[in-house]
Amino acid sequence: MDVFSFWFILASYSVKTFAQQCKLTQRSEHGLVLLDHVFKSFTVDRLASCYIACNSQPVCQSLNFRLSDKTCQFNKESNISCPASLKQNEGFIYADNPDRALLGSVPFRAAKSCQHVFQSGDSTGNGEYWIDPQGTGNSFKAFCDMTTGGGWMMVLNVILPSPQSSRWNGIAEQTFQGMRNYGNGKMAITKSAMKQLRAYINFTQIRFHCSKEKGTTFHVRTTLNNKGTEVVRYFSGERDEMPDSCDSFVRIDGDNSRLAQNCATWAYHGKWGHVSHNVGENRLYNYAAFVAHSYHWVIPTGGHWKCDDNTGDNLSTGDFWKVYVR
């Protein structure tokens, strides 16, 4: 069987192959073309040659083959990532590259955010992804939670190394690129870094998650309404007035915190933040939420680690505080 005949067998049946640890389906589509994403165009002797050339280059996400003059076009996107760009045109054949580099899997296919990867359909589960919020080629690896609703990017990850180490000696990252250091268990970004990040990806939600093995779990995400937006603006340094707590968040499965159940008594008359800490760079991790003398979210650089408690006791190795945005 020659390569040309083999190609048309592939065109008739779904062929599954592993690509970047994810199974994809490859088939050609007669009468379709992906518009506005061509980055390379050249003439070939036949359709199979176009396919083989695209298949050998992971940067080629898909191809268009123009029947009239045997022009092979490489696309930087695919029907999966840009379905609205796929149009009917009887003069073309369109095909995905089954060995394409998934969005976020390599530096040259860096995503804007974890949400970008999730919405593209290229998510392979929780883990590291290459992101480039600025779109300048200055990509780095960040941690993405793709299973808790999908598309969450980690901006704070503080993990207790041992019960005897009840102080966080880490230094908050001054720029959002500091998210690449999430793996050291003492990463947080400042208010200014949050503001930088929001300017590039315009995230609309924040998720707070802390848990103690010998205590309780606080796990909430902000709502997609005006009150939730004000919380995002507050922690991104776009406003200094402490936002309302009630009706600004929803509890996530696993939350059994007293803090989440008592929003009306947060801070000062039901507010996020703290009156003496709200204008500093540490608002994301120092008294982000608390009920005075009762339940707190606190991981200061000096002081007790608190998750839905007041004393900072009952510590265990692996107790954690995490914050995500999407």
XYZ file of C-alpha atoms in Angstrom:
326
model
C 0.000 0.000 0.000
C 1.490 3.392 -0.958
C 1.483 6.401 1.382
C -1.251 8.168 -0.615
C -3.676 5.245 -0.219
C -2.807 4.978 3.464
C -3.699 8.651 3.919
C -7.203 8.163 2.582
C -7.733 5.166 4.843
C -6.822 7.499 7.691
C -9.316 9.980 6.268
C -12.101 7.428 6.554
C -11.475 6.104 10.033
C -10.664 7.571 13.444
C -7.105 6.700 14.341
C -6.061 7.099 17.937
C -2.512 7.866 18.899
C -0.741 9.063 22.011
C 0.433 12.663 21.828
C 1.926 14.367 24.837
C 0.429 11.634 27.057
C -3.064 12.346 25.777
C -5.069 10.319 23.253
C -6.177 12.344 20.269
C -8.293 11.506 17.253
C -6.907 12.354 13.778
C -8.959 12.547 10.617
C -9.062 14.666 7.463
C -12.096 16.764 6.606
C -12.923 17.389 2.952
C -14.506 20.753 2.242
C -13.168 22.481 5.364
C -10.371 24.983 6.005
C -9.039 26.634 9.173
C -8.786 30.368 8.539
C -6.464 33.039 9.969
C -3.898 30.743 11.616
C -1.490 29.826 8.789
C 2.190 30.324 9.668
C 3.809 28.398 6.787
C 2.701 27.700 3.210
C 4.412 25.717 0.432
C 3.649 23.490 -2.566
C 3.841 19.703 -2.315
C 3.398 16.834 -4.777
C 0.428 15.290 -2.975
C -1.724 15.439 0.159
C 0.255 12.705 1.925
C 3.419 14.810 1.718
C 1.646 17.699 3.429
C 0.437 15.409 6.184
C 3.859 13.820 6.752
C 5.529 17.247 6.909
C 3.023 18.580 9.449
C 3.099 15.385 11.482
C 6.866 15.646 11.881
C 6.672 19.135 13.428
C 4.861 19.421 16.789
C 4.529 23.190 16.273
C 2.190 22.426 13.344
C -1.186 22.055 15.035
C -3.148 21.272 11.870
C -2.991 21.622 8.107
C -4.990 22.959 5.163
C -4.444 21.401 1.749
C -5.602 23.484 -1.217
C -6.678 21.116 -3.975
C -6.308 23.513 -6.904
C -2.540 23.952 -6.672
C -1.508 21.404 -3.994
C -0.596 24.116 -1.508
C 0.168 22.808 1.985
C -0.574 25.242 4.830
C 0.611 24.735 8.417
C -1.677 26.166 11.108
C -0.527 27.358 14.522
C -3.945 26.426 15.943
C -6.434 23.629 15.353
C -10.139 22.961 15.221
C -9.854 21.970 18.901
C -8.395 25.281 20.070
C -10.198 27.544 17.552
C -13.411 25.822 16.413
C -14.905 29.107 15.191
C -12.096 29.400 12.618
C -13.059 26.190 10.813
C -15.072 27.124 7.722
C -16.609 25.301 4.791
C -14.656 25.514 1.521
C -14.861 22.777 -1.094
C -11.413 23.688 -2.388
C -9.639 22.487 0.764
C -8.975 19.487 2.969
C -8.350 20.077 6.669
C -6.625 17.717 9.145
C -5.441 17.868 12.740
C -1.887 16.831 13.564
C -2.234 13.890 15.999
C 1.323 14.491 17.254
C 0.881 18.214 17.735
C 2.292 19.874 20.837
C -0.569 20.451 23.247
C -1.150 23.983 24.499
C 0.999 24.542 27.576
C 3.061 21.399 27.044
C 6.176 23.107 25.630
C 7.587 26.653 25.702
C 6.714 27.392 22.067
C 3.081 26.470 22.805
C 2.790 28.429 26.064
C -0.732 29.365 27.121
C -1.926 32.685 28.463
C -3.137 30.965 31.630
C -4.357 27.680 33.054
C -7.864 28.695 32.032
C -6.610 29.083 28.459
C -5.350 25.485 28.495
C -8.545 24.176 30.055
C -10.810 25.934 27.577
C -8.685 24.772 24.634
C -9.335 21.132 25.491
C -5.601 20.407 25.834
C -5.606 19.800 29.573
C -3.982 16.554 30.692
C -4.962 16.951 34.353
C -3.382 18.669 37.338
C 0.271 19.601 37.010
C 2.790 21.916 35.386
C 2.011 23.857 32.231
C 3.992 26.434 30.299
C 2.316 29.832 30.491
C 3.095 33.249 29.055
C 0.553 35.794 30.345
C 2.226 38.651 28.470
C 2.463 36.774 25.185
C 6.060 37.906 24.747
C 7.795 34.524 24.615
C 8.944 34.823 28.244
C 7.203 31.625 29.300
C 7.561 29.697 32.560
C 6.011 26.695 34.273
C 3.109 27.221 36.650
C 0.913 24.757 38.514
C -2.615 24.301 37.196
C -5.528 22.661 38.994
C -7.652 21.245 36.198
C -9.952 19.060 38.307
C -11.603 21.429 40.805
C -13.830 23.020 38.222
C -10.878 23.485 35.870
C -8.471 26.212 34.856
C -7.136 27.349 38.246
C -3.588 28.770 38.375
C -1.670 28.616 41.667
C -0.470 31.953 43.043
C 0.242 30.855 46.613
C 1.518 27.530 47.920
C 2.733 27.343 51.502
C 3.179 23.899 53.031
C 4.250 23.185 56.600
C 7.544 21.249 56.443
C 7.213 19.975 60.015
C 5.257 20.737 63.216
C 8.443 22.147 64.725
C 8.693 24.742 61.952
C 5.749 27.014 62.676
C 7.131 30.079 60.951
C 7.127 30.905 57.258
C 10.496 32.357 56.328
C 9.753 32.657 52.654
C 9.782 35.966 50.832
C 6.734 36.858 48.728
C 7.470 37.066 45.012
C 7.514 40.609 43.671
C 6.389 39.665 40.145
C 3.893 37.115 38.877
C 6.716 35.117 37.251
C 7.513 34.033 40.802
C 4.675 31.529 40.472
C 7.275 29.218 38.909
C 8.588 28.634 42.450
C 5.412 26.958 43.663
C 7.289 23.678 44.211
C 9.364 24.977 47.123
C 6.318 24.990 49.403
C 6.810 28.615 50.445
C 5.631 30.593 47.427
C 3.267 33.525 47.508
C 3.011 36.577 45.300
C 2.478 40.129 46.463
C -0.463 42.408 45.870
C 1.541 44.192 43.169
C 2.304 40.901 41.432
C -1.398 40.030 41.506
C -2.136 43.394 39.902
C 0.423 42.703 37.154
C -1.091 39.300 36.464
C -4.645 40.584 36.321
C -3.614 43.252 33.821
C -2.512 40.508 31.421
C -5.087 37.727 31.876
C -7.975 39.539 33.609
C -8.768 36.675 35.966
C -12.240 36.932 37.500
C -12.139 34.510 40.428
C -9.911 33.664 43.402
C -9.976 30.399 45.346
C -8.700 30.057 48.923
C -7.857 26.611 50.304
C -6.194 25.764 53.610
C -6.310 22.561 55.603
C -4.842 21.135 58.786
C -4.715 17.396 59.316
C -5.682 17.906 62.960
C -8.075 20.737 62.234
C -10.557 21.844 59.606
C -10.560 22.803 55.928
C -11.379 26.244 54.582
C -12.107 26.045 50.857
C -14.050 28.749 49.011
C -14.074 30.500 45.645
C -15.325 33.955 44.832
C -18.578 34.332 42.961
C -19.069 35.655 39.439
C -21.090 38.660 40.552
C -20.380 42.227 41.618
C -19.424 41.226 45.153
C -17.056 38.552 43.917
C -15.505 41.027 41.488
C -14.808 43.479 44.301
C -12.956 40.752 46.203
C -10.798 40.076 43.132
C -10.108 43.799 42.774
C -9.176 44.053 46.459
C -6.631 41.231 46.402
C -5.254 42.547 43.106
C -4.586 45.984 44.563
C -7.202 47.734 42.432
C -9.077 48.920 45.518
C -8.127 49.356 49.186
C -11.600 49.451 50.688
C -12.281 46.057 52.237
C -15.043 44.278 50.264
C -18.118 42.558 51.693
C -17.676 38.900 52.545
C -21.227 37.518 52.531
C -22.519 36.602 49.059
C -19.026 37.095 47.610
C -17.985 33.440 47.798
C -19.321 29.900 47.689
C -18.084 26.906 49.626
C -16.411 24.067 47.745
C -16.906 20.384 48.524
C -14.777 19.474 51.517
C -15.092 22.824 53.255
C -16.063 22.272 56.883
C -14.776 25.549 58.234
C -16.460 27.733 60.790
C -14.989 30.720 58.992
C -17.053 30.089 55.861
C -20.202 29.709 57.946
C -19.789 33.037 59.742
C -19.205 35.572 56.970
C -21.313 38.240 58.711
C -18.768 38.438 61.542
C -15.622 38.535 59.411
C -13.189 41.320 60.214
C -15.157 44.504 60.742
C -18.874 43.973 60.068
C -18.434 41.250 57.469
C -15.438 42.257 55.354
C -12.484 40.558 53.684
C -9.037 41.650 54.883
C -7.777 43.493 57.905
C -7.883 47.210 58.638
C -4.187 47.384 59.576
C -2.932 44.998 56.880
C -5.130 45.870 53.931
C -2.837 48.350 52.152
C 0.326 46.258 52.346
C 1.742 43.787 49.886
C 0.815 40.772 51.997
C -2.972 40.897 51.925
C -3.243 37.592 50.076
C -1.781 35.591 52.958
C -1.934 37.744 56.095
C -5.478 38.024 57.484
C -7.158 37.577 54.127
C -10.198 36.457 56.110
C -10.834 36.160 59.841
C -13.317 36.352 62.691
C -11.633 38.248 65.493
C -10.271 36.025 68.280
C -11.854 32.943 66.703
C -11.115 31.770 63.131
C -8.342 33.005 60.859
C -6.597 32.640 57.505
C -3.062 33.698 58.439
C 0.391 32.624 57.247
C 2.573 35.606 58.182
C 6.313 35.618 57.644
C 6.570 35.678 61.416
C 3.882 34.279 63.683
C 1.512 31.381 63.946
C 0.050 29.517 60.987
C -3.725 29.609 61.272
C -6.399 27.844 59.249
C -9.881 28.283 60.679
C -8.440 28.601 64.178
C -6.917 31.206 66.447
C -3.967 29.638 68.225
C -1.965 28.174 65.352
C -1.703 24.878 67.250
C -2.453 21.323 66.079
C 0.158 21.486 63.333
C 1.129 18.504 61.184
C 3.628 18.022 58.396
C 1.894 18.802 55.128
C -0.669 21.280 56.434
C -1.145 23.745 53.587
C -2.398 27.117 52.418
C -3.064 27.570 48.701
C -4.579 30.292 46.532
C -5.568 30.016 42.872
C -6.937 32.385 40.250
C -8.801 31.864 36.966
